[in-house]
Tab-separated table of C-alpha atoms and ligand atoms in Angstrom:
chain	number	residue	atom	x	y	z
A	1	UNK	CA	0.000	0.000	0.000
A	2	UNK	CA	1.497	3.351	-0.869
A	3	UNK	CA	0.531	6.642	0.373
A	4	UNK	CA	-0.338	9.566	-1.546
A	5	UNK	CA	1.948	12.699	-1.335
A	6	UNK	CA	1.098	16.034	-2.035
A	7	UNK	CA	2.662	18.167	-4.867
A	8	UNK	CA	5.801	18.988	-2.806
A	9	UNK	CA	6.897	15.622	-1.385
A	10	UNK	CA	4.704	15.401	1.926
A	11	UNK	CA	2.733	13.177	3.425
A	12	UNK	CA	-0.064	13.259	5.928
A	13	UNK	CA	0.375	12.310	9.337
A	14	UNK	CA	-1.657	12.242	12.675
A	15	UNK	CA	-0.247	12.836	16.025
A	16	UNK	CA	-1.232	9.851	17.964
A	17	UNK	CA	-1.034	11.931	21.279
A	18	UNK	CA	-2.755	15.009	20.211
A	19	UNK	CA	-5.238	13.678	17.037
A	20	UNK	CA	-3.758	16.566	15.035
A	21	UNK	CA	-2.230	16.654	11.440
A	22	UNK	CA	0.644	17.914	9.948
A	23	UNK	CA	2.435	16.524	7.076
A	24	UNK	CA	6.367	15.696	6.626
A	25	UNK	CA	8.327	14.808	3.921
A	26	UNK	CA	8.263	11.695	2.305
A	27	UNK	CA	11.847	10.584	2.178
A	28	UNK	CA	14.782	12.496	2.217
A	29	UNK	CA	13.999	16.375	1.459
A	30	UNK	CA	17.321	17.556	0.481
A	31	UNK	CA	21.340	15.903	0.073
A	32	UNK	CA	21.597	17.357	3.511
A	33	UNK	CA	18.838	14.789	4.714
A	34	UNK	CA	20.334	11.669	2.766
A	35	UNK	CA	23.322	11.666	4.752
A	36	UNK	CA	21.370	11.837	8.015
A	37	UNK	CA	20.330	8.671	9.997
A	38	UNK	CA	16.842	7.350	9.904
A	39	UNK	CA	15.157	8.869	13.236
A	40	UNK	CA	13.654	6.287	15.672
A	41	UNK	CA	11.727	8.503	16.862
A	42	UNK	CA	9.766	11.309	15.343
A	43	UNK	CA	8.397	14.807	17.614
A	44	UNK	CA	4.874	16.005	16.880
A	45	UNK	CA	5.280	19.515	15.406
A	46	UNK	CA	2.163	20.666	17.325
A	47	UNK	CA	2.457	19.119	20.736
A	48	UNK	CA	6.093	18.089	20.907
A	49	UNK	CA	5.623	14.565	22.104
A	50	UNK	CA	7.456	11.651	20.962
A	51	UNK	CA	6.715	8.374	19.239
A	52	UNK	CA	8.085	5.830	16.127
A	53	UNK	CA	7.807	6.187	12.790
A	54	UNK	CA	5.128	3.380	12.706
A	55	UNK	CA	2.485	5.487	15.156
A	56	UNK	CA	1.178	8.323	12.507
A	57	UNK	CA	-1.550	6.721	10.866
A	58	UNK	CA	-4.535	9.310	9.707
A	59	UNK	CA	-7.466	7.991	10.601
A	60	UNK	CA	-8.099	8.103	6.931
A	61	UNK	CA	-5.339	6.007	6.244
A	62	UNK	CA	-6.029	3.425	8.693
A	63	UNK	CA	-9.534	3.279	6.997
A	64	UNK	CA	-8.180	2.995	4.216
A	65	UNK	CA	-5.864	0.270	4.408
A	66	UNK	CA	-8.459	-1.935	5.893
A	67	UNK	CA	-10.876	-1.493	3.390
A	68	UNK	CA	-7.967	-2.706	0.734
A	69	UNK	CA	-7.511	-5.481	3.078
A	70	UNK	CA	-10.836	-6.816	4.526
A	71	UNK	CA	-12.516	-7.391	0.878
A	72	UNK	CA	-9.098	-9.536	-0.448
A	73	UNK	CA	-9.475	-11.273	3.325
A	74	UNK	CA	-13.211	-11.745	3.100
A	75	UNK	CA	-12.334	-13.708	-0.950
A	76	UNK	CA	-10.253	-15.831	1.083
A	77	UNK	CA	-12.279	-16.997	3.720
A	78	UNK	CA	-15.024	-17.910	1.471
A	79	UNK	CA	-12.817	-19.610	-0.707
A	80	UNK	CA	-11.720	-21.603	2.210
A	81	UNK	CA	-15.072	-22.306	3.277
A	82	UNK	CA	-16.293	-23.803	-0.256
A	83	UNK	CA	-13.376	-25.930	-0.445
A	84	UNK	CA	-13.556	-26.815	3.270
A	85	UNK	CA	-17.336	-28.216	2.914
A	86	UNK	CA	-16.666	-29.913	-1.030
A	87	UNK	CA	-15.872	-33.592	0.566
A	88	UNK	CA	-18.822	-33.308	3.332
A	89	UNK	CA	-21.498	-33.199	0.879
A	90	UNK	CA	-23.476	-36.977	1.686
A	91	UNK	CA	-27.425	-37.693	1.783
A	92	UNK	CA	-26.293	-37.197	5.902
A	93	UNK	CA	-24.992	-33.724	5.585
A	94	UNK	CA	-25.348	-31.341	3.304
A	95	UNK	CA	-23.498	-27.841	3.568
A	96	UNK	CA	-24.110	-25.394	0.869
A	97	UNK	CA	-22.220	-22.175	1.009
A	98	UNK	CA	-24.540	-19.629	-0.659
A	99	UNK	CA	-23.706	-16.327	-1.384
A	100	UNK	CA	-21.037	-14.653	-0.388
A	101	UNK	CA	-19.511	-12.750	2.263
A	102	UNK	CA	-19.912	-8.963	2.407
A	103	UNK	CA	-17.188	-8.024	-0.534
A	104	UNK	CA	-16.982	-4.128	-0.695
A	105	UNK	CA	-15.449	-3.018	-3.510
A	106	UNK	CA	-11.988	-1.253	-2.909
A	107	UNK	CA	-12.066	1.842	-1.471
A	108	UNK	CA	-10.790	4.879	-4.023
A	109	UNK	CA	-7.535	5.840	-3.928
A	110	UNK	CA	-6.807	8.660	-1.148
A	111	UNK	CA	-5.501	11.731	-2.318
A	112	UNK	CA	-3.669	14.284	-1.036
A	113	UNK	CA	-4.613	17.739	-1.134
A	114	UNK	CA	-2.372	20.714	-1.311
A	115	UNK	CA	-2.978	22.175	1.673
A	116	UNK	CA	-0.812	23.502	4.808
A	117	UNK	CA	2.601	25.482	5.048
A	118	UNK	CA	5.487	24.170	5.326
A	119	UNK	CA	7.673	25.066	8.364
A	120	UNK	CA	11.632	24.512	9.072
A	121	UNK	CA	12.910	23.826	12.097
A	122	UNK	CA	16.353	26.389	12.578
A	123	UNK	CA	18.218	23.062	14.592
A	124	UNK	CA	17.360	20.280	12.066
A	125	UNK	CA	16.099	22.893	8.611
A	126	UNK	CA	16.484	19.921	6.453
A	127	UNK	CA	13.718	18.018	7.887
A	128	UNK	CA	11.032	20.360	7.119
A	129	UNK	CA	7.396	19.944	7.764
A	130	UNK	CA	3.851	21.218	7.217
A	131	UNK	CA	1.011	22.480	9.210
A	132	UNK	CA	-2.104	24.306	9.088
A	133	UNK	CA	-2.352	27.865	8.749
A	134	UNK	CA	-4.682	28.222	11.650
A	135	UNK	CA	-1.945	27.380	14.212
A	136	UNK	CA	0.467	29.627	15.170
A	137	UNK	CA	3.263	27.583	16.765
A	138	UNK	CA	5.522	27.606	18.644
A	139	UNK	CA	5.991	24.369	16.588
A	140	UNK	CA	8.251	21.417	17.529
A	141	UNK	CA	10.908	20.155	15.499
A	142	UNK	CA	10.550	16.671	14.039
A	143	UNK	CA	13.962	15.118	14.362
A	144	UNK	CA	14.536	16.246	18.084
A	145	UNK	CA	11.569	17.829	19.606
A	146	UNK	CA	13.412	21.409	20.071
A	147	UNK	CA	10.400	24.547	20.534
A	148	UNK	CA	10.875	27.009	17.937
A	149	UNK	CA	8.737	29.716	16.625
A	150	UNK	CA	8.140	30.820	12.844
B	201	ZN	ZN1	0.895	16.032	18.839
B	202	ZN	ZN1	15.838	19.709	15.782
């Protein structure tokens, strides 16, 4: 499953501590960046709290992702099942799977609006990020969690 990205490189991300989105770069934003190592932990620009890189699902992705996943599950189940119950057919027991299980069609493809400013932190600037334009900071920086305004 891939995620979209928006028409600058970023993706969208949820803060699992404080629900709220902001968007980072997908992959390494500059030559700078390459040469960096991979965090282990990422800083929520927002509320400045720390978790992995594996714990900023939108709630839209999540959604996503199982709705890609349940209907190729659900095919296999049922596929399972008809096999299963082939040999048990006798005039003693007689199993008919009929119809079949709830197969939603795939979900469309998320996209990835345009939307947000992005934001540099002045301690790691080659890690930037984006945020709404409601907030006002201070913001956090991604890489180590340092306060700085914009
Ligand atoms: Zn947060
Ligand atoms: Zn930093």
């Amino acid at each position: 499953m891939s995620l979209p990205l928006d028409h600058d490189g970023f993706v969208r991300r949820e803060c699992p501590h404080c629900i709220s989105q902001f968007k980072w770069h997908h992959g390494p934003a500059s030559e700078e960046a390459e040469q960096q190592p991979l965090p282990t932990t990422y800083y929520c620009p927002l509320c400045g709290q720390s978790a992995g890189p594996d714990s900023w699902w939108t709630q839209e992705q999540i959604n996503y992702a199982r709705g890609v996943i349940a209907p190729a599950a659900a095919r296999l189940v049922e596929e399972g099942l008809k096999n299963a119950f082939k040999p048990t057919r006798s005039k003693y027991l007689r199993v008919d799977v009929k119809g079949s299980i709830d197969t939603r069609e795939a979900p469309s493809p998320l996209t990835e609006p345009d939307d947000m400013v992005i934001v540099a932190s002045p301690c790691h600037s080659y890690e930037p990020v984006k945020v709404t334009e409601e907030t006002s900071g201070p913001y956090h920086c991604l890489v180590c969690g340092q306060a700085f305004a914009v």
